[in-house]
mmCIF file of C-alpha atoms and ligand atoms in Angstrom:
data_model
loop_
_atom_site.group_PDB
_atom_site.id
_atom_site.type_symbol
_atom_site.label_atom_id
_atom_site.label_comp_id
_atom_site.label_asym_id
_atom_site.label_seq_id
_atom_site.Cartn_x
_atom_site.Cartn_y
_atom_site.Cartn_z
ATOM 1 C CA UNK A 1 -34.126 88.359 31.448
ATOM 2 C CA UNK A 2 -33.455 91.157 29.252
ATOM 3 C CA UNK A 3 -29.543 89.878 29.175
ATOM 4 C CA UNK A 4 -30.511 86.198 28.108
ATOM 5 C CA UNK A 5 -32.795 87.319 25.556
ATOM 6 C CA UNK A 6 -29.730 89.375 23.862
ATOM 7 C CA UNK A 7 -27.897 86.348 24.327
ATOM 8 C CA UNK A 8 -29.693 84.308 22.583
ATOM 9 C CA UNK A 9 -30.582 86.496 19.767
ATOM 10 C CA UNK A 10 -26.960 86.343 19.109
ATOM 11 C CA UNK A 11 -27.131 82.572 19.335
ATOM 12 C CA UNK A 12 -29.827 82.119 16.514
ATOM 13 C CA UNK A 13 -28.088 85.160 14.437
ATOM 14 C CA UNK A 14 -23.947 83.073 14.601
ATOM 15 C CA UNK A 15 -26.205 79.620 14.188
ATOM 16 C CA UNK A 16 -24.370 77.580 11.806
ATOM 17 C CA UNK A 17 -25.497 74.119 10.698
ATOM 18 C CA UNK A 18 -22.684 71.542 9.600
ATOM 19 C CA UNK A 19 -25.449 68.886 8.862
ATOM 20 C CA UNK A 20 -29.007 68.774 8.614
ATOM 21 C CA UNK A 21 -29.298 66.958 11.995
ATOM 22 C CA UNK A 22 -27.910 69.894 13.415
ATOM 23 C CA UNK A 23 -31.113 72.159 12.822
ATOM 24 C CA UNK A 24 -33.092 69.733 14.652
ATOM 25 C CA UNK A 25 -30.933 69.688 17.660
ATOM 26 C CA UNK A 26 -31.296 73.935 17.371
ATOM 27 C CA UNK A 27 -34.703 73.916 17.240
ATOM 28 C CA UNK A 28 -35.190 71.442 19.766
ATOM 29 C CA UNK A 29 -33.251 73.340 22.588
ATOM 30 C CA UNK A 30 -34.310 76.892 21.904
ATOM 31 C CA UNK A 31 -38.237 76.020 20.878
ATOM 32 C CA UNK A 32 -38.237 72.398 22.001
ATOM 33 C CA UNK A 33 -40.838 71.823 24.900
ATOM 34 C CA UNK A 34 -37.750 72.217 27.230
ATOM 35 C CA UNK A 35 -35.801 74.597 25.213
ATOM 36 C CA UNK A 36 -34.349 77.933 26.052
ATOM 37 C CA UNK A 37 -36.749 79.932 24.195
ATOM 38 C CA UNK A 38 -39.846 78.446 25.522
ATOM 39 C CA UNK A 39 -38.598 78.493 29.331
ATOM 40 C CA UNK A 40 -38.136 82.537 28.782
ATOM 41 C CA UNK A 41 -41.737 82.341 27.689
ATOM 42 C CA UNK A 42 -43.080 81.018 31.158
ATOM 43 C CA UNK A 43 -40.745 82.937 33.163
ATOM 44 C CA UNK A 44 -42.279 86.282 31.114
ATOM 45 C CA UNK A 45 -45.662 85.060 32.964
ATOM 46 C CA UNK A 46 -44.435 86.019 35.940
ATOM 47 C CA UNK A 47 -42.633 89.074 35.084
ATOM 48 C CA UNK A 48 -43.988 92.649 36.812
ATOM 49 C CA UNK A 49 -46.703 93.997 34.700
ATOM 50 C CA UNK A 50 -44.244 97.476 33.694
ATOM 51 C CA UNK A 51 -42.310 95.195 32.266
ATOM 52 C CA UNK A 52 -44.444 93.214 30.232
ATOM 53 C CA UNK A 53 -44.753 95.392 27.355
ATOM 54 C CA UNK A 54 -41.055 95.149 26.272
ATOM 55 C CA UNK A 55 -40.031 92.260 27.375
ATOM 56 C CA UNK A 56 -42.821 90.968 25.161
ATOM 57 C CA UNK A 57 -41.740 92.875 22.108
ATOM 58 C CA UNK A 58 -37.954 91.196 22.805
ATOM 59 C CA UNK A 59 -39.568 88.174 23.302
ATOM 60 C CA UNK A 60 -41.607 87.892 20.271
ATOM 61 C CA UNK A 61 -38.434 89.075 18.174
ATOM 62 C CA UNK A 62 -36.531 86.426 19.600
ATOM 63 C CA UNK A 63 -39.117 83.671 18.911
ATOM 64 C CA UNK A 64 -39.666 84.466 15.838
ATOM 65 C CA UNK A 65 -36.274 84.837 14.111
ATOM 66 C CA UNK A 66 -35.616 81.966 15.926
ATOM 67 C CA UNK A 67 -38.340 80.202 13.614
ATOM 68 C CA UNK A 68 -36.998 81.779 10.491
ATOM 69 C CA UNK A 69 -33.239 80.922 11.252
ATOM 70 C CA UNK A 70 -34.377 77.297 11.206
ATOM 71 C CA UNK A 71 -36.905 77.242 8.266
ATOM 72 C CA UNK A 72 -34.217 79.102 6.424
ATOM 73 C CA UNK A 73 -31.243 76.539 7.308
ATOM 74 C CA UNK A 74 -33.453 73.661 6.264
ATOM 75 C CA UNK A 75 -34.777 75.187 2.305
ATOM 76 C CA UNK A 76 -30.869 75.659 2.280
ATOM 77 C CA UNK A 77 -29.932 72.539 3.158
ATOM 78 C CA UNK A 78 -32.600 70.736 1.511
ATOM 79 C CA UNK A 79 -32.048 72.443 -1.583
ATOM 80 C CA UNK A 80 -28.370 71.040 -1.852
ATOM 81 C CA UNK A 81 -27.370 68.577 -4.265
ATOM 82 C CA UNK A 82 -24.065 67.052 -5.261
ATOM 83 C CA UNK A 83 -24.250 68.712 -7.966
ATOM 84 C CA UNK A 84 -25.677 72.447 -7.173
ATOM 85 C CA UNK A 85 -21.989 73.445 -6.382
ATOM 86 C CA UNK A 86 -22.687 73.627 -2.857
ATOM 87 C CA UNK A 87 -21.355 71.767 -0.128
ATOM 88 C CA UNK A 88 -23.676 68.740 0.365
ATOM 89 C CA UNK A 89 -24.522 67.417 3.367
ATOM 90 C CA UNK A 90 -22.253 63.898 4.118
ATOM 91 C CA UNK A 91 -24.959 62.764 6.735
ATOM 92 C CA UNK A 92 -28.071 62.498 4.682
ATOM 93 C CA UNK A 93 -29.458 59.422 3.738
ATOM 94 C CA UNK A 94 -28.646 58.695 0.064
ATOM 95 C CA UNK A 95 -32.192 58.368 -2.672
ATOM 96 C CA UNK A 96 -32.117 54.674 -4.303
ATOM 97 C CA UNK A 97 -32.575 55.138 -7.995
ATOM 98 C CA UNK A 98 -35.263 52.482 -8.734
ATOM 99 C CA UNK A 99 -33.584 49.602 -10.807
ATOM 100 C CA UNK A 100 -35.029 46.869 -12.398
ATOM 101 C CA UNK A 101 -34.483 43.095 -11.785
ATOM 102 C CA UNK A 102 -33.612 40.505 -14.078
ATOM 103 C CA UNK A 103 -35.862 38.560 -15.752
ATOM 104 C CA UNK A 104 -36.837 35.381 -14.295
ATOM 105 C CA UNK A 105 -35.759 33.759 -17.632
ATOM 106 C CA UNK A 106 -32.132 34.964 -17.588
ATOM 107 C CA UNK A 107 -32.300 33.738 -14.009
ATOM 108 C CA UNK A 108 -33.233 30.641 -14.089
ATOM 109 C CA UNK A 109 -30.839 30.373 -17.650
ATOM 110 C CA UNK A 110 -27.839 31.972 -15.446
ATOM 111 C CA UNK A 111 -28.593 28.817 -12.652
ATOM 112 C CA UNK A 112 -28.483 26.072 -14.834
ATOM 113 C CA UNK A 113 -25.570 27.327 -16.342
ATOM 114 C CA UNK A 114 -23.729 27.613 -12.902
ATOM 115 C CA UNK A 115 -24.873 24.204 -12.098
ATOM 116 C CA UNK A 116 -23.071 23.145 -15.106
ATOM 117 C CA UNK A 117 -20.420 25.091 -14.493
ATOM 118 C CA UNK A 118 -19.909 23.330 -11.553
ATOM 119 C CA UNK A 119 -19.637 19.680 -13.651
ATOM 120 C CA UNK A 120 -16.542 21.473 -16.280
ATOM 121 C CA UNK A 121 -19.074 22.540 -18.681
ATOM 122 C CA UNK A 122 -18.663 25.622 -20.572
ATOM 123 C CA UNK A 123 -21.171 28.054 -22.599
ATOM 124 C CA UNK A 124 -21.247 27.444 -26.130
ATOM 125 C CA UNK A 125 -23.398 29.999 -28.561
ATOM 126 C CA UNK A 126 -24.717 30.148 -32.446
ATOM 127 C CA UNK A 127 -26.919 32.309 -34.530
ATOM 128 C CA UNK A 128 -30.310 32.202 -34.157
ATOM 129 C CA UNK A 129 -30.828 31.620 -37.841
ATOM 130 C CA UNK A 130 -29.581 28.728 -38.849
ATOM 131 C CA UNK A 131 -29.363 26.233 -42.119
ATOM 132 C CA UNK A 132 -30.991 22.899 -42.564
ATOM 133 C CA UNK A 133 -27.313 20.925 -41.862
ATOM 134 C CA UNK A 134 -27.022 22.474 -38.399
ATOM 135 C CA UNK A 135 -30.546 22.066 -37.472
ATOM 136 C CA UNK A 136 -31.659 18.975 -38.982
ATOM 137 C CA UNK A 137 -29.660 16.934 -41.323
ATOM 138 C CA UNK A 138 -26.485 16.649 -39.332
ATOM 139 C CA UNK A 139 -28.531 15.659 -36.704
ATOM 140 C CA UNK A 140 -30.343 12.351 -38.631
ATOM 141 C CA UNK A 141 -33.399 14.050 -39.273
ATOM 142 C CA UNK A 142 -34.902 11.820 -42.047
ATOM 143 C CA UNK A 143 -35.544 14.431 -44.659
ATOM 144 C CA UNK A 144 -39.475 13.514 -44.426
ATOM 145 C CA UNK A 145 -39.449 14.486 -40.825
ATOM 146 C CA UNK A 146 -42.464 15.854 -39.766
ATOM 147 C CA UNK A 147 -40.293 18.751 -37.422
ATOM 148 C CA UNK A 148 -38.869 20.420 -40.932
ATOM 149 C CA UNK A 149 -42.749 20.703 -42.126
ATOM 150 C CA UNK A 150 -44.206 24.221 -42.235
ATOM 151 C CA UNK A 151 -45.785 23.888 -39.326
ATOM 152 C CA UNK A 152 -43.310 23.213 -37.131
ATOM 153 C CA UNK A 153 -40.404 25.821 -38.231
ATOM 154 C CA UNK A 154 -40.012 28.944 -39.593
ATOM 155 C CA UNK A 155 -38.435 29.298 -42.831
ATOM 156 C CA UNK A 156 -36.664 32.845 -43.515
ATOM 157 C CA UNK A 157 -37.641 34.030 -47.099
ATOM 158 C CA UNK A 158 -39.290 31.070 -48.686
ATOM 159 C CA UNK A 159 -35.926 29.348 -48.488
ATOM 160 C CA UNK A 160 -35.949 26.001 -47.166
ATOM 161 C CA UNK A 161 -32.818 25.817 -46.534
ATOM 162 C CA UNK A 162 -32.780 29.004 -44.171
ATOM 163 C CA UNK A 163 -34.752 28.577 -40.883
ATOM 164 C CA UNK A 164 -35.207 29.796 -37.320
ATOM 165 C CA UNK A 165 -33.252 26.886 -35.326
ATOM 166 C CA UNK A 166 -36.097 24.882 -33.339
ATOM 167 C CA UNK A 167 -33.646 23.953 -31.043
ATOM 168 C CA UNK A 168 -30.405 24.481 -29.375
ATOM 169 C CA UNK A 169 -29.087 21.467 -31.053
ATOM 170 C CA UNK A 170 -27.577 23.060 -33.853
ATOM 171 C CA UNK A 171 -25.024 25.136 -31.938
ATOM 172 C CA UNK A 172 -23.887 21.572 -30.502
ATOM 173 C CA UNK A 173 -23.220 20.922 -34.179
ATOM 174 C CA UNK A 174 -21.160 23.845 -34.737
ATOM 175 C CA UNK A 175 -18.596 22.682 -31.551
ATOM 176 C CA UNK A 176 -18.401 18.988 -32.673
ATOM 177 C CA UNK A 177 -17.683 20.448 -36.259
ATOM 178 C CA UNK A 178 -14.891 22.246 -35.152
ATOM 179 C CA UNK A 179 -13.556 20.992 -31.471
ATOM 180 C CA UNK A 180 -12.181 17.861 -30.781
ATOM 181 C CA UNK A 181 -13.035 15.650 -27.816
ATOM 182 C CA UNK A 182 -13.254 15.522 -25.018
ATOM 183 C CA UNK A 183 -15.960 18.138 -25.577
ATOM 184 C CA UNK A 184 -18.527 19.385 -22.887
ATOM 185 C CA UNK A 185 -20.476 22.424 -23.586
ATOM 186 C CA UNK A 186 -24.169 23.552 -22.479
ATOM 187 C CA UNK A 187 -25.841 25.810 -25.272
ATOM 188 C CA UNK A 188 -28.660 28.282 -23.861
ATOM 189 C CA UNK A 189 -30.357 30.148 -26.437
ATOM 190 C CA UNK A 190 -33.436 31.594 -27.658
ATOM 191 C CA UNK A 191 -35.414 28.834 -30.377
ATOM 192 C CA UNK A 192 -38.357 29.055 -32.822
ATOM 193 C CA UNK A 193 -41.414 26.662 -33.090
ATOM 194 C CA UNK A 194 -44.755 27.405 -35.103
ATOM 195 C CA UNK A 195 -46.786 26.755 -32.444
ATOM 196 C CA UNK A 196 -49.906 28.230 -31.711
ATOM 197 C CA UNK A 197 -49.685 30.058 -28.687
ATOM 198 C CA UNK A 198 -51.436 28.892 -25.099
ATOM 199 C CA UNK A 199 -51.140 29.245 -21.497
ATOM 200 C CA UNK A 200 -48.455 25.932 -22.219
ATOM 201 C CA UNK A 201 -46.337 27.103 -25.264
ATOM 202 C CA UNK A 202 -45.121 29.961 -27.386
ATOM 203 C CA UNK A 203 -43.346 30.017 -30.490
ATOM 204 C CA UNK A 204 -40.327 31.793 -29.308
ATOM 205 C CA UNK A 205 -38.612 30.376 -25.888
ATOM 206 C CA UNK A 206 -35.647 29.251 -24.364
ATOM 207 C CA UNK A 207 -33.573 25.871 -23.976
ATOM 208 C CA UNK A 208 -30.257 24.974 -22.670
ATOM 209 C CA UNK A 209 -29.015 21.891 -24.195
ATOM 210 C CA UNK A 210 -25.747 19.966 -22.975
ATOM 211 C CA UNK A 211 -23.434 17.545 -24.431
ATOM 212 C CA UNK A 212 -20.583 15.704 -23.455
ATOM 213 C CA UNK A 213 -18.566 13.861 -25.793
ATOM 214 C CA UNK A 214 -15.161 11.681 -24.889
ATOM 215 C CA UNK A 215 -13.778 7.918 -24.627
ATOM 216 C CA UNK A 216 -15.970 5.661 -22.552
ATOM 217 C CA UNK A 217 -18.852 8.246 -22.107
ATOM 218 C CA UNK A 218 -21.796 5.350 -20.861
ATOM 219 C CA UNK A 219 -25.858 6.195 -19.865
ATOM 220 C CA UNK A 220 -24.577 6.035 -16.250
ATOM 221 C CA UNK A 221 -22.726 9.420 -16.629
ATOM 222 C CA UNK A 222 -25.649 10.656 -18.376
ATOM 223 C CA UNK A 223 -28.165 9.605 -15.553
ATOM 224 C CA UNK A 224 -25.841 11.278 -12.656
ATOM 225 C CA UNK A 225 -25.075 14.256 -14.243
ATOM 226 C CA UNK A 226 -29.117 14.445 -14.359
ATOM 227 C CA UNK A 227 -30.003 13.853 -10.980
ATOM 228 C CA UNK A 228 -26.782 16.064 -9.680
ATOM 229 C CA UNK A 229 -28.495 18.773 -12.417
ATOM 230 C CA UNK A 230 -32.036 17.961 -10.519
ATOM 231 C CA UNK A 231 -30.715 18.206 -7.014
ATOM 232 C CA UNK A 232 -29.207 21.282 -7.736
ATOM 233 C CA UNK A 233 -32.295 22.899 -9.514
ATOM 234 C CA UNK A 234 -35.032 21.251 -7.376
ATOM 235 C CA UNK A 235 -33.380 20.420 -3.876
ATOM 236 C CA UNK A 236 -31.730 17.673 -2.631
ATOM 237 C CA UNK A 237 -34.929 15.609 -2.220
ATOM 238 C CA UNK A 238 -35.728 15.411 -5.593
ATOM 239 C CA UNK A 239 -35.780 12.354 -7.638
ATOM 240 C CA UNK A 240 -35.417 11.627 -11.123
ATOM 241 C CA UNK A 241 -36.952 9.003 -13.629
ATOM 242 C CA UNK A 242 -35.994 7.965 -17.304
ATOM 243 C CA UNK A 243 -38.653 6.925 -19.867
ATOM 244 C CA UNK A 244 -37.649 5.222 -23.168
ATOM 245 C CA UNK A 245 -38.594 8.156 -26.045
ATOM 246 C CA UNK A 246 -37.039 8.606 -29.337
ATOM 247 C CA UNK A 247 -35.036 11.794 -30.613
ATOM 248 C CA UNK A 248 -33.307 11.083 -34.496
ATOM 249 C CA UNK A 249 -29.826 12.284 -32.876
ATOM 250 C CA UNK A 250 -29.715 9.808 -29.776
ATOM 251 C CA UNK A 251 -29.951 6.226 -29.422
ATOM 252 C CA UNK A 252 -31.581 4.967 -26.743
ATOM 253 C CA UNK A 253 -33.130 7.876 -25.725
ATOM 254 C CA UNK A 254 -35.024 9.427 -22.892
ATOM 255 C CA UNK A 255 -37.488 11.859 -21.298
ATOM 256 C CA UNK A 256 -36.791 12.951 -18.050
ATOM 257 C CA UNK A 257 -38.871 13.486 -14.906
ATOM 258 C CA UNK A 258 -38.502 15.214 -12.098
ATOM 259 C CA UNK A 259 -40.502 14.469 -8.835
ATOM 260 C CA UNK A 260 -42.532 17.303 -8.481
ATOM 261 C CA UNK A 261 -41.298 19.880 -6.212
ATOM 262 C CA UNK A 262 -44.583 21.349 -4.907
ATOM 263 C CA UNK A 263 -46.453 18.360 -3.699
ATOM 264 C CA UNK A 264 -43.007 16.252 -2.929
ATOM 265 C CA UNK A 265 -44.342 13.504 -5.674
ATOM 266 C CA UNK A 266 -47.385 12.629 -4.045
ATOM 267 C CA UNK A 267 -49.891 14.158 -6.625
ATOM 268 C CA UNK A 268 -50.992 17.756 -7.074
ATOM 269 C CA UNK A 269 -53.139 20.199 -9.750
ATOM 270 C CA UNK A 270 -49.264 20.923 -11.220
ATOM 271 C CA UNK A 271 -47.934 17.548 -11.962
ATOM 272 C CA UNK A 272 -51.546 15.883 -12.715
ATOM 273 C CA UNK A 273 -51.727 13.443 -10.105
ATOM 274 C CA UNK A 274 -48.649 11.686 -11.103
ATOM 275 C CA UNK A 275 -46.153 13.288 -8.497
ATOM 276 C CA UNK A 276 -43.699 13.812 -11.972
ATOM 277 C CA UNK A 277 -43.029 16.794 -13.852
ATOM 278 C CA UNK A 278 -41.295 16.412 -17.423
ATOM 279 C CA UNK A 279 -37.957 18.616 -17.739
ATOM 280 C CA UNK A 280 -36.060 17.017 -20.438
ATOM 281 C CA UNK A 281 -34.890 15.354 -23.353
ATOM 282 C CA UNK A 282 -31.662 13.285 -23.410
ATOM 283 C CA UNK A 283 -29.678 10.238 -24.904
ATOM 284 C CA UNK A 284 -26.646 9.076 -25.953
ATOM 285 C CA UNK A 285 -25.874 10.957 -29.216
ATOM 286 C CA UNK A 286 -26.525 8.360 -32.418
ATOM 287 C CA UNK A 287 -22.803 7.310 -33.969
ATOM 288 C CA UNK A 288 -24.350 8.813 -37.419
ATOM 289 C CA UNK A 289 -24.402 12.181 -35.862
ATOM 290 C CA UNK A 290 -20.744 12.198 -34.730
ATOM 291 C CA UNK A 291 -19.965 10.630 -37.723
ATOM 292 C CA UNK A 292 -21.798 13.479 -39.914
ATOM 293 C CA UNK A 293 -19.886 16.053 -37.206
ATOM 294 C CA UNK A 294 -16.488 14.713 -38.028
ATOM 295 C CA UNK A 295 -16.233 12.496 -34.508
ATOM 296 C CA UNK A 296 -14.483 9.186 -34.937
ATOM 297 C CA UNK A 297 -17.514 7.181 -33.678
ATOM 298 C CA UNK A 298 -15.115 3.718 -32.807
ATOM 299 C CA UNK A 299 -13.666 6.222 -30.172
ATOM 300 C CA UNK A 300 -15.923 7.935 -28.704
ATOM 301 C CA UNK A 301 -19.290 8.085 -27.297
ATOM 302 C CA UNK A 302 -20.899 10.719 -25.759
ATOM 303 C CA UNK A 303 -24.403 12.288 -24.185
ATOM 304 C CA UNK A 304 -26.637 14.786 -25.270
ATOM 305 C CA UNK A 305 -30.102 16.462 -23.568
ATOM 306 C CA UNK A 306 -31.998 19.241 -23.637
ATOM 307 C CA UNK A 307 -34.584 21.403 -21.664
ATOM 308 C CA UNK A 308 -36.888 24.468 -21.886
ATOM 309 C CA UNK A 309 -35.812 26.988 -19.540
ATOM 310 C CA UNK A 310 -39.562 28.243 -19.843
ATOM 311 C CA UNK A 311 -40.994 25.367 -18.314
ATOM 312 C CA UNK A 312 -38.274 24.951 -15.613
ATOM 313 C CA UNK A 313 -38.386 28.717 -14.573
ATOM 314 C CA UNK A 314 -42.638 27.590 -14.574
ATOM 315 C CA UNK A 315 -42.201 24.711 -12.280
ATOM 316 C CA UNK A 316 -39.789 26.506 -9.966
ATOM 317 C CA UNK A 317 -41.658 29.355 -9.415
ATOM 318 C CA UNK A 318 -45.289 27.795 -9.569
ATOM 319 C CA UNK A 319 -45.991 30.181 -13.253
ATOM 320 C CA UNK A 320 -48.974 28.653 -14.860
ATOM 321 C CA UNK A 321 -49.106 30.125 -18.194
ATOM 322 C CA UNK A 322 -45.795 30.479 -20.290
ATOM 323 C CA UNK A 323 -47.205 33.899 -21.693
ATOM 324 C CA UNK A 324 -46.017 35.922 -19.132
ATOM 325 C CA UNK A 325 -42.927 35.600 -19.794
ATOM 326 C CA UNK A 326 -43.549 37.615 -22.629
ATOM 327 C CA UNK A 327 -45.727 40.032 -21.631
ATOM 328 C CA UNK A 328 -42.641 41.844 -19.556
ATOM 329 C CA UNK A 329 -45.395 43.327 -17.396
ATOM 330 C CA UNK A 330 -43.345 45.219 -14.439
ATOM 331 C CA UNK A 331 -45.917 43.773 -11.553
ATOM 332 C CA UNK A 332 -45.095 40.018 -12.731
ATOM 333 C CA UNK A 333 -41.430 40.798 -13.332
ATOM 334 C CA UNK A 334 -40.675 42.223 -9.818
ATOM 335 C CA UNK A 335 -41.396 39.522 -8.141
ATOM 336 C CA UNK A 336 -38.227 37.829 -9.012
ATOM 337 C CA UNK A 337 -35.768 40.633 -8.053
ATOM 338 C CA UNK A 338 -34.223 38.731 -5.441
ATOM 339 C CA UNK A 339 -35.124 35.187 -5.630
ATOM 340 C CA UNK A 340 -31.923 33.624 -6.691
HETATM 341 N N1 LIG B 401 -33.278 18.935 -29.094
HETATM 342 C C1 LIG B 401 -34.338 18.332 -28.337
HETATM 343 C C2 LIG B 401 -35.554 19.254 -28.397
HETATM 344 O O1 LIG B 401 -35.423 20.385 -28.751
HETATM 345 C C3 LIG B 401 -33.981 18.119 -26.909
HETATM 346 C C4 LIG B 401 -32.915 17.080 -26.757
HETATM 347 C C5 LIG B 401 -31.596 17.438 -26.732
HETATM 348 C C6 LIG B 401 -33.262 15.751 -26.630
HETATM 349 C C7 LIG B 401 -30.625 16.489 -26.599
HETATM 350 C C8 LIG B 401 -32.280 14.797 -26.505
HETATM 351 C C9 LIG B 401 -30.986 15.155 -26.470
HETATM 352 O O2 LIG B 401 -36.648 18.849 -28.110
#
């Protein structure tokens, strides 16, 4: 006994982890319920009683810098880092640094732009401040229009002339001023209203607008690349519906509805009853605008429309109040980590 307590003395003493796992293994087969260590112990029950005393003593040695040899080995191998200099351990598990997920805005924004993607559109951006031409006036606003009163935009300095675009229109401006058909471009972008704000709107939110401008552009192309935008968005079952409404910068135009997506159309709290959610604005773009754009309106014709990534990202994900989309509050924001 004596022999294989020596032995194993010198066991614990060479000990050398490689990995953490190894310490566990060590402990296991000297202290283990099984191990070396603890089989000496119940043989030392039996041991004659002249014995006892220093077999004991070797015993207790044994155990106990058994103990320390593996408390020691894991603070040292615990305590290693990539960068404390020492060797770290390959084996261990890597830590996740927490990192945040995007917003559900810039989601659903980054999806409607790959749907469009998909159709040859590219992403066309402007400034957020804007002049009257861009916003309004190129686009046939009347200049008594009730959009370019006070309450409806924001003015930057008392100037009328300098405003917070309302909508993404005005970047669609800015490409027919200075492309030439055919021309198809979606503009997302952040827009200004003076709005009070509610659980249903907010001065400050988001729209991607699209146009598409070329020979022989007709309300059929307009109406497919809709529903294809719909299916896309919504799932294949959904269904779309056009209802005559009036922008200054199309002619006809149209609001668009979508059949809503959480009672599949037939009537819920969301869509009202009605089985239709609004998503859009659209029409074919009024010959005065291309005109006022520098488009020879003879020659081409082209489509235009327009929605609130708000109120999609709202229907999608069943939000009902637009404000917390604002409030960036971590517990609402997580949510969406991995939805698309
Ligand atoms: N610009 C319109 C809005 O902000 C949306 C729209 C775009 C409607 C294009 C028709 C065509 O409400």
């Amino acid at each position: 006994m004596i022999t294989k307590i020596e032995e194993l003395l010198k066991k614990v003493e060479d000990f050398k982890p490689q990995a953490q796992a190894d310490i566990e293994e060590f402990r296991i087969r000297l202290l283990g319920k099984k191990g070396e260590v603890t089989a000496l112990m119940e043989e030392f029950r039996t041991v004659a009683p002249e014995l006892k005393r220093e077999l004991g003593q070797k015993l207790n040695i044994l155990k106990s810098a058994a103990l320390e040899k593996v408390n020691a080995m894991k603070s040292e191998f615990s305590g290693r880092t990539a960068s404390g200099g020492k060797i770290d351990d390959m084996t261990r598990p890597g830590t996740n640094d927490p990192i945040g997920s995007r917003h559900p805005i810039s989601l659903v924004r980054n999806q409607i732009v790959a749907i469009f993607a998909r159709l040859g559109y590219t992403v066309a951006e402007g400034p957020e401040i804007e002049d009257d031409w861009h916003v309004f006036s190129a686009l046939n606003f009347p200049p008594d229009h009730p959009a370019r009163d006070m309450q409806d935009t924001f003015f930057v300095e008392k100037n009328p002339d300098i405003l917070l675009r309302t909508h993404t229109s005005s970047i669609q401006v800015r490409v027919m001023e200075t492309q030439k058909p055919p021309i198809r471009v979606i503009c997302p972008g952040r827009v200004f209203r003076n709005e009070a704000i509610s659980s249903r709107s907010h001065c400050i939110f988001h729209q991607v607008e699209g146009l598409y401008i070329d020979e022989n552009v007709s309300f059929a192309d307009l109406k497919q690349s809709i529903l294809y935008f719909a299916r896309e968005m919504f799932g294949q079952a959904a269904k779309i519906r056009l209802r005559p409404s009036y922008f200054p910068f199309t002619e006809p135009s149209a609001e668009v509805d979508v059949s809503c997506n959480l009672c599949g159309g037939k009537g819920c709290g969301v869509c009202k009853g009605t089985g239709w959610l609004e998503i859009m604005g659209c029409g074919m773009v009024d010959p005065n605008v291309l005109e006022a754009c520098g488009i020879d309106s003879t020659k081409y014709t082209g489509f235009a429309f327009g929605m609130g990534i708000e109120r999609i990202a709202m229907l999608k994900f069943g939000v009902r109040d637009i404000r917390l989309f604002f409030e960036n509050d971590v517990r609402f924001l997580r949510q969406f980590g991995s939805v698309l």
